mmCIF file of C-alpha atoms in Angstrom:
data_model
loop_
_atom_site.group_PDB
_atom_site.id
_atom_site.type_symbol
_atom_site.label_atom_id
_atom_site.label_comp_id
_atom_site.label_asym_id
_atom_site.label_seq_id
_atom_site.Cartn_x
_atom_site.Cartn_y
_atom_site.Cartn_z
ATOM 1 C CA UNK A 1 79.757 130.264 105.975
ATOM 2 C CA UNK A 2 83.433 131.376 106.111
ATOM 3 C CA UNK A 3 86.260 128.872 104.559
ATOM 4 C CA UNK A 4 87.046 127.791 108.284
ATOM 5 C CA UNK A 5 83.740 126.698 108.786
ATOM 6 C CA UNK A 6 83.312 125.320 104.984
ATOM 7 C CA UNK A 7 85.895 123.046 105.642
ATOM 8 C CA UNK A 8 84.886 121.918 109.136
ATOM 9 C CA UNK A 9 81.112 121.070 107.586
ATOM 10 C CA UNK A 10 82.999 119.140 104.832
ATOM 11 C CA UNK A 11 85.088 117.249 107.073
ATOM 12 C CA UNK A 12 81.791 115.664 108.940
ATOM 13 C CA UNK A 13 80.131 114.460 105.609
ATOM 14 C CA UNK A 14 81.012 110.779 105.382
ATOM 15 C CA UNK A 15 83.557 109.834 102.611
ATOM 16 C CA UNK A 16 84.369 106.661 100.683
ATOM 17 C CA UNK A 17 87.966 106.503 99.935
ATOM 18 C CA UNK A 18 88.698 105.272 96.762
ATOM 19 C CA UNK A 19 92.157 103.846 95.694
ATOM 20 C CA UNK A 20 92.839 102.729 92.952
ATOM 21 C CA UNK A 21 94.568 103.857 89.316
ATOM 22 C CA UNK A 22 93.471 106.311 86.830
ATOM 23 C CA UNK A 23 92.219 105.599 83.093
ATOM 24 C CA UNK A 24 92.805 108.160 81.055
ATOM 25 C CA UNK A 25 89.911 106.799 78.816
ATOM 26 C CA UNK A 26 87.369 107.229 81.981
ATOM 27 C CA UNK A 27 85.853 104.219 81.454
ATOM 28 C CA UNK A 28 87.332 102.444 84.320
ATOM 29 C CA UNK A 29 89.518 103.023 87.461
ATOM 30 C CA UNK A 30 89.413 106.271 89.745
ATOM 31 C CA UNK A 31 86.687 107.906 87.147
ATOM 32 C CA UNK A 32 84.461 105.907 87.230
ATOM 33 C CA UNK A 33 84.500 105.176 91.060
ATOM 34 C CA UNK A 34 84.174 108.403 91.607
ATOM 35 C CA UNK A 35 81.320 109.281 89.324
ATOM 36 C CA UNK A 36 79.496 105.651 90.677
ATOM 37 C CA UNK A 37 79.691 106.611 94.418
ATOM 38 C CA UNK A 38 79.287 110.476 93.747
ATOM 39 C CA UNK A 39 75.876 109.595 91.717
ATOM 40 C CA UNK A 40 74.476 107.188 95.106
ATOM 41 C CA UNK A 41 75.078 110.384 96.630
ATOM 42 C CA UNK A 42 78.194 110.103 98.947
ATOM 43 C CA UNK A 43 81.300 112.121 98.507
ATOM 44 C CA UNK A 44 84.912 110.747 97.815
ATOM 45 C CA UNK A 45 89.038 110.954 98.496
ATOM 46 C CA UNK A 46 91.592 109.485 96.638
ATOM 47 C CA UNK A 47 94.616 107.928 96.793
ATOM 48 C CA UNK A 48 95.774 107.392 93.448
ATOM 49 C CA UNK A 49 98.170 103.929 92.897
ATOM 50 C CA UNK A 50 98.765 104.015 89.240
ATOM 51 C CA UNK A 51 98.821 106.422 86.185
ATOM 52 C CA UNK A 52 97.841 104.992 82.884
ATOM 53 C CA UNK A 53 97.944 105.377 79.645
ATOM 54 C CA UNK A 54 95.093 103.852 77.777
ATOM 55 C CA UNK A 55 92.153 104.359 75.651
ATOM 56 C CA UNK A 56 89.049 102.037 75.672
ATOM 57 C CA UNK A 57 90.994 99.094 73.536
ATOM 58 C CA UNK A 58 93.965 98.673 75.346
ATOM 59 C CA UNK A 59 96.431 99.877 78.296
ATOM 60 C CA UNK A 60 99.820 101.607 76.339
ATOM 61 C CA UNK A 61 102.048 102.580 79.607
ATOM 62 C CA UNK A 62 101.371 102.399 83.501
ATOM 63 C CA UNK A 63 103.624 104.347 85.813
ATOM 64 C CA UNK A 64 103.078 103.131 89.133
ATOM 65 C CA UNK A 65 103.029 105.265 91.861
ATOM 66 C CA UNK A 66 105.649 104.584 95.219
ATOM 67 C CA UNK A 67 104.136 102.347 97.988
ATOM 68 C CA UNK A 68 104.924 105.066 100.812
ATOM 69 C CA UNK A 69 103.635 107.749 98.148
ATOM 70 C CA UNK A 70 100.008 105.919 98.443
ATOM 71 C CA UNK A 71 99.686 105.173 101.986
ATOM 72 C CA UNK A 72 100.560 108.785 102.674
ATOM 73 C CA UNK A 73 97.452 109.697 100.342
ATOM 74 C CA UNK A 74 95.359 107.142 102.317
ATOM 75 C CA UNK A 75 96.450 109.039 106.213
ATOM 76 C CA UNK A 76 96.016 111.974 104.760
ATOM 77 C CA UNK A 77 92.535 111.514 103.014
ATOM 78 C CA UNK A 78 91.600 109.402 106.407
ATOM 79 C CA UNK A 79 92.620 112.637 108.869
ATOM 80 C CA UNK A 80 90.705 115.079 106.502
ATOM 81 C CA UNK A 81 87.421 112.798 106.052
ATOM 82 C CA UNK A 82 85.068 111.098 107.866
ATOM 83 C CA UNK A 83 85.594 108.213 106.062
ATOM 84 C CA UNK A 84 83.086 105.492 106.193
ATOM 85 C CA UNK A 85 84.320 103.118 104.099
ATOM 86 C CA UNK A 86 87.238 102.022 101.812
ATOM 87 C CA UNK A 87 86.966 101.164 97.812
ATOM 88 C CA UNK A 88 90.218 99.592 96.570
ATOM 89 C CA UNK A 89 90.830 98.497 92.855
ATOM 90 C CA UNK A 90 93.780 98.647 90.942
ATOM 91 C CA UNK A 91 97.070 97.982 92.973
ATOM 92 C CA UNK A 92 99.615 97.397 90.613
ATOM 93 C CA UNK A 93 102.846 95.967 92.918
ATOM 94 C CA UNK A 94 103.135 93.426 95.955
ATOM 95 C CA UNK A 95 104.413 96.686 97.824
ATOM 96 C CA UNK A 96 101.657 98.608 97.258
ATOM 97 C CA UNK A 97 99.550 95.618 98.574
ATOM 98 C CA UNK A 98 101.157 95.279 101.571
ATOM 99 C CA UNK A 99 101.385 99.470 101.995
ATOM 100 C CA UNK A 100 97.432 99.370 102.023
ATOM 101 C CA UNK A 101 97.301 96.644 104.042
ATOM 102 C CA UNK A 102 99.325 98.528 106.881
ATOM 103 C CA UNK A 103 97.125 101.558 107.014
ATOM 104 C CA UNK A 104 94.134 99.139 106.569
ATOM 105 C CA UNK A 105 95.519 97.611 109.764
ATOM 106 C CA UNK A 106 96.075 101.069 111.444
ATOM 107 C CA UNK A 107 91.757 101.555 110.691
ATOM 108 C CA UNK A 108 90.065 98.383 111.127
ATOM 109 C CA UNK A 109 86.782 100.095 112.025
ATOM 110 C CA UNK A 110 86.641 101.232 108.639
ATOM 111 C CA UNK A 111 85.288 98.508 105.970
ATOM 112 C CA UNK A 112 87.084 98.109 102.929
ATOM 113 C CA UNK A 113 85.655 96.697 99.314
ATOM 114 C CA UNK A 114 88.527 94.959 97.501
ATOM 115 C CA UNK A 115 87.896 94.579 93.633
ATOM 116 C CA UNK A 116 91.092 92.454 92.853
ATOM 117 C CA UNK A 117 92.142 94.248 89.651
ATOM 118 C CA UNK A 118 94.323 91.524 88.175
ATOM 119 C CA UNK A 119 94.064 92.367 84.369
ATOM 120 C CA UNK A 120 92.550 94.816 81.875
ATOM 121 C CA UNK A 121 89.490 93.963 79.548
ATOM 122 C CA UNK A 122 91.743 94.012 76.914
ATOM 123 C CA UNK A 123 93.898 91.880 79.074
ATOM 124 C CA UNK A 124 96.781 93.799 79.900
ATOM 125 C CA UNK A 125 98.389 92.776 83.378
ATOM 126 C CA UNK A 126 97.929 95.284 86.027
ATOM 127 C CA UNK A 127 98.799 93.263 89.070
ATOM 128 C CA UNK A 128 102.262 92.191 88.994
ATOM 129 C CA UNK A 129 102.819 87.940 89.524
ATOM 130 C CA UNK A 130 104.260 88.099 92.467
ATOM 131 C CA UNK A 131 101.389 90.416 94.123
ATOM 132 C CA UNK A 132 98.794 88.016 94.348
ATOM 133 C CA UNK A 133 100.099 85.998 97.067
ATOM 134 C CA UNK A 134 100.738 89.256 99.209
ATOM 135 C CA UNK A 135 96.699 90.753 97.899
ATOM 136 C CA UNK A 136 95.434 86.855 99.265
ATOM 137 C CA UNK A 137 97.479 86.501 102.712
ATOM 138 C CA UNK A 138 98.054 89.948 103.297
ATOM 139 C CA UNK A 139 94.994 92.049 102.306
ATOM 140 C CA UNK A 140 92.395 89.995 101.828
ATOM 141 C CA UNK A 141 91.389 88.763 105.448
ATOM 142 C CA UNK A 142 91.372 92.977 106.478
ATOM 143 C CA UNK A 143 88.682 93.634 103.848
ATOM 144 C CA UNK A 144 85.163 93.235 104.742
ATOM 145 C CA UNK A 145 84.000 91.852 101.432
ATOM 146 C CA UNK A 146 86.107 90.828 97.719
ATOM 147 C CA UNK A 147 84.742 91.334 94.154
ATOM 148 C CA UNK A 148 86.354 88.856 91.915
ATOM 149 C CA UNK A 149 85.063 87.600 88.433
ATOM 150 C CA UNK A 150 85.222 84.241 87.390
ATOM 151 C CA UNK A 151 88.875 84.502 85.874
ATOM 152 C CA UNK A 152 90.260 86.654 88.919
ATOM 153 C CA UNK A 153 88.893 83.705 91.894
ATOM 154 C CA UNK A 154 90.690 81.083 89.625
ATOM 155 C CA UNK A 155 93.568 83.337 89.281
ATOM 156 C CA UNK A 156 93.437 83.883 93.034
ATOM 157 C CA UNK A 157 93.608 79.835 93.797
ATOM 158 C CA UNK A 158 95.502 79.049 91.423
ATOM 159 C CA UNK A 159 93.351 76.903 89.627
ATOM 160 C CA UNK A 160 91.115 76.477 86.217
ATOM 161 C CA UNK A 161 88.317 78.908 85.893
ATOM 162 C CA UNK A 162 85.071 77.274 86.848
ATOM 163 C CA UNK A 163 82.828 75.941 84.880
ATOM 164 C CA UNK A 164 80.019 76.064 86.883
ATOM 165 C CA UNK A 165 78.147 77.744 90.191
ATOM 166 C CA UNK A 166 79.644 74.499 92.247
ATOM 167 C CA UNK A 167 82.794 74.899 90.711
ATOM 168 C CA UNK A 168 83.333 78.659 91.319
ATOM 169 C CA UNK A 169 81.522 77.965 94.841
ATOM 170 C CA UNK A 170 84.129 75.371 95.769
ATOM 171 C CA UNK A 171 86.890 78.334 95.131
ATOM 172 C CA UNK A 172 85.468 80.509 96.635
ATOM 173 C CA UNK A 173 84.994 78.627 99.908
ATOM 174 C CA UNK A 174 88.919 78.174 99.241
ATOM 175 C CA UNK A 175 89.923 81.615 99.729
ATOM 176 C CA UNK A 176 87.428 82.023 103.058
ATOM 177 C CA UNK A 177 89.889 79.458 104.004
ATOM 178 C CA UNK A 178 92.824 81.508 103.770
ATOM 179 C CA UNK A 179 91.477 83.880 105.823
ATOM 180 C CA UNK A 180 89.110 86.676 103.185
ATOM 181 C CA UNK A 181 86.206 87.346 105.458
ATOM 182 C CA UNK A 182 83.572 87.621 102.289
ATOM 183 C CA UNK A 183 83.351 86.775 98.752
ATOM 184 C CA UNK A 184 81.155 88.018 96.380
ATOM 185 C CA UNK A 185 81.556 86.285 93.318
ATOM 186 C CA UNK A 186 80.718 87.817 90.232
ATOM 187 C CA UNK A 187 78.576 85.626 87.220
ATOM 188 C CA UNK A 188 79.245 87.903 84.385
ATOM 189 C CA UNK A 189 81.954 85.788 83.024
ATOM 190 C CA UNK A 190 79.679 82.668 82.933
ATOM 191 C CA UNK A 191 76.858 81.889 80.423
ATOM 192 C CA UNK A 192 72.972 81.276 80.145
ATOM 193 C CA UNK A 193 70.533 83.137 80.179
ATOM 194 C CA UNK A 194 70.847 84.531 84.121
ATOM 195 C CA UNK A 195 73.547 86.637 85.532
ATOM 196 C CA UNK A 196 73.858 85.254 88.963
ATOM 197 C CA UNK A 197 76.439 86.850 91.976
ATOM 198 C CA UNK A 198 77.068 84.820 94.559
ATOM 199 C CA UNK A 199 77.960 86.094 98.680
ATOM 200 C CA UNK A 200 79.922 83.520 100.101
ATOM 201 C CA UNK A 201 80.230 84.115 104.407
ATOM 202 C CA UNK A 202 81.927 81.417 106.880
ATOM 203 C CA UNK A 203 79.681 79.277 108.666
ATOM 204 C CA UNK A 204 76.640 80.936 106.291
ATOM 205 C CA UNK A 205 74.740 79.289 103.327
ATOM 206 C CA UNK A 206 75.690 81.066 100.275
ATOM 207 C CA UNK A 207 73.818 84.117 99.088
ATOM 208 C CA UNK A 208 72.298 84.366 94.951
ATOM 209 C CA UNK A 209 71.941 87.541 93.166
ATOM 210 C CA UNK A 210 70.291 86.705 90.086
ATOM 211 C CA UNK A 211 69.172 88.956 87.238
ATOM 212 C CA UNK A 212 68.599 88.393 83.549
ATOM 213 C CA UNK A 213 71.691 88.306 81.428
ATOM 214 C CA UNK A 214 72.173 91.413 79.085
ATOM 215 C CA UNK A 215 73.535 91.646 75.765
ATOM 216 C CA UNK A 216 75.015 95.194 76.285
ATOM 217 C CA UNK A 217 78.601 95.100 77.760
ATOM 218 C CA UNK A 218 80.386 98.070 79.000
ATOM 219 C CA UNK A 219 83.705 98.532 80.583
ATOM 220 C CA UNK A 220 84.263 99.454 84.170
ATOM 221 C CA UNK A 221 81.383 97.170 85.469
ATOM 222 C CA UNK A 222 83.441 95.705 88.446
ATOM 223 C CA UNK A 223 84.769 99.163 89.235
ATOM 224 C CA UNK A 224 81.464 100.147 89.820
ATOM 225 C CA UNK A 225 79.695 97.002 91.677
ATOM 226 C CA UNK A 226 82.714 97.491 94.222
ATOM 227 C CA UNK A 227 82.207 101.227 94.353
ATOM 228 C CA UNK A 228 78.452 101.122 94.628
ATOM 229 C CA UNK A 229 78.516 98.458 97.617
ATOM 230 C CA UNK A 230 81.278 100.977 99.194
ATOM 231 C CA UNK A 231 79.178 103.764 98.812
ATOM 232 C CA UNK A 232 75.839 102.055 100.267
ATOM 233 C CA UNK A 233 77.889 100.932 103.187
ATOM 234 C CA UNK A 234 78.748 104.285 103.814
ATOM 235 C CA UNK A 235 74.922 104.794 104.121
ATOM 236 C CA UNK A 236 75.271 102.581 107.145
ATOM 237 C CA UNK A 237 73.438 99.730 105.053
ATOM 238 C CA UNK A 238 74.286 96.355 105.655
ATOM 239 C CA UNK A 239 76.508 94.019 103.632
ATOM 240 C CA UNK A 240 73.745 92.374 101.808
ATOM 241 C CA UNK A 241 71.740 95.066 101.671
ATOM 242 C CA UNK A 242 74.788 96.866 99.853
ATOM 243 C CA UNK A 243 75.452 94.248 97.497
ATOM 244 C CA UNK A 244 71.541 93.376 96.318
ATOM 245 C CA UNK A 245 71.734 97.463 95.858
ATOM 246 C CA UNK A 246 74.838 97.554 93.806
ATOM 247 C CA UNK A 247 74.177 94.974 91.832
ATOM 248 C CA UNK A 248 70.866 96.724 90.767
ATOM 249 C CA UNK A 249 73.228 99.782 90.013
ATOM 250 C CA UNK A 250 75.058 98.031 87.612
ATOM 251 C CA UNK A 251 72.339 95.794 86.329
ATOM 252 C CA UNK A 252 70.175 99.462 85.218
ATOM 253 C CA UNK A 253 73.780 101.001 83.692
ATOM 254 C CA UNK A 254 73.550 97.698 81.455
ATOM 255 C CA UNK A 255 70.186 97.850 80.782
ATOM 256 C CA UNK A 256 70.383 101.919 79.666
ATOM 257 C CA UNK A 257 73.585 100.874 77.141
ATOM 258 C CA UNK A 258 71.313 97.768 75.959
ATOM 259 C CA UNK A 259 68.259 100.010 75.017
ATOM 260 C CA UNK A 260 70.528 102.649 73.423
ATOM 261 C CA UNK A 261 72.249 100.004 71.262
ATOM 262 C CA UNK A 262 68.998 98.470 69.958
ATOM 263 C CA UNK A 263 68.059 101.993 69.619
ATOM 264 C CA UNK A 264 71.399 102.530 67.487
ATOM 265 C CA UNK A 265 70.354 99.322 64.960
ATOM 266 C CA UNK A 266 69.038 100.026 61.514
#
């Protein structure tokens, strides 16, 4: 096969195009989207919204990239590819927001996973104030499903973080309001002895995910539940399919760092 034809065969393989920043630790952001949707088996592009400085405690500098610099990377990743489907995490500005939301616009056969990166684990901000507004009235009713935590949906409606499923439920349905097509609220922020995500569709009863509740934590979890549902959608699966798998992706990462802590103990 000659480069010509090389490149032709790679341009038919479908793609999930990831943007979002970079860690420089590799525990979260671009890395490990990448190695999440490259291990289900699908290739990636990139379009790369933020460089960071950090290591696995804490986020030292970001440099953000230009809005016009990023939806350049997403036309030209989308002419190379046959992309399938659309991961986007870390944004950083409102102008990036609304720069992704334009080429979203410009592709609207091509479903997009929002994971609205508001903060860091260690709780550095990485979604400036004034972009949340523009990520809920701007981007959110383009993407064909949203990731957030407990702490991002109350962020999101500007409320108290829930305290329970009816609580976090009654948020939820508050941002289908403003126009975010689906929810898929994530229960690893709550307690008990069940991790339970929850699908929230208009004019549909919501949808549980339940599994048992892990001791093992690990950074980068919501990067790859949003990157995993991306990357089964790609396979042509449907939404709920995607999610049930992806949160079984996530849930056997968890259980693999439980059993090699306990392994770890004295």
């Amino acid at each position: 096969m000659d480069r010509k034809d090389g490149a032709m065969a790679l341009r038919q393989e479908p793609h999930v195009l990831v943007v979002a920043g970079s860690d420089s630790s590799g525990g979260a952001g671009l890395a490990r989207d990448i190695e999440t949707i490259s291990s289900l088996g699908v290739r990636t592009c990139l379009a790369v919204t933020a460089l960071t400085v950090q290591t696995h405690e804490g986020v030292a500098q970001i440099h953000r990239s230009s809005p016009g610099l990023v939806a350049d990377q997403m036309r030209a990743a989308l002419q190379a590819n046959e992309v399938v489907a659309i991961k986007i995490g870390m944004l950083a500005t409102a102008e990036i927001v609304v720069a992704v939301a334009a080429v979203l616009r410009e592709n609207p056969r091509v479903p997009a996973i929002l994971d609205p990166v508001l903060a860091s684990t260690s709780g550095r901000t990485l979604l400036e104030a004034d972009a949340v507004a523009a990520m809920k009235h701007d981007l959110m009713p383009l993407c064909r499903l949203v990731t957030p935590n407990l702490i991002e949906l109350a962020l999101l409606v500007a409320a108290e973080r829930a305290t329970d499923e009816d609580g976090a439920i009654r948020q939820g349905q508050e941002l289908l309001g403003a126009g975010a097509q689906a929810l898929l609220i994530k229960g690893g922020h709550a307690s008990g002895p069940r991790s339970t995500d929850i699908l929230l569709r208009s004019n549909q009863e919501p949808l549980r995910f339940d599994a048992p509740r892990l001791v093992a934590s690990m950074r980068g979890t919501g990067c790859m539940l949003a990157s995993a549902v991306a990357a089964h959608l790609a396979k042509a699966k449907p939404l709920e399919d995607s999610v049930r798998e992806g949160k079984l992706f996530v849930f056997e990462k968890l259980q693999k760092k439980a059993a090699t802590v306990t392994n770890e103990q004295p």
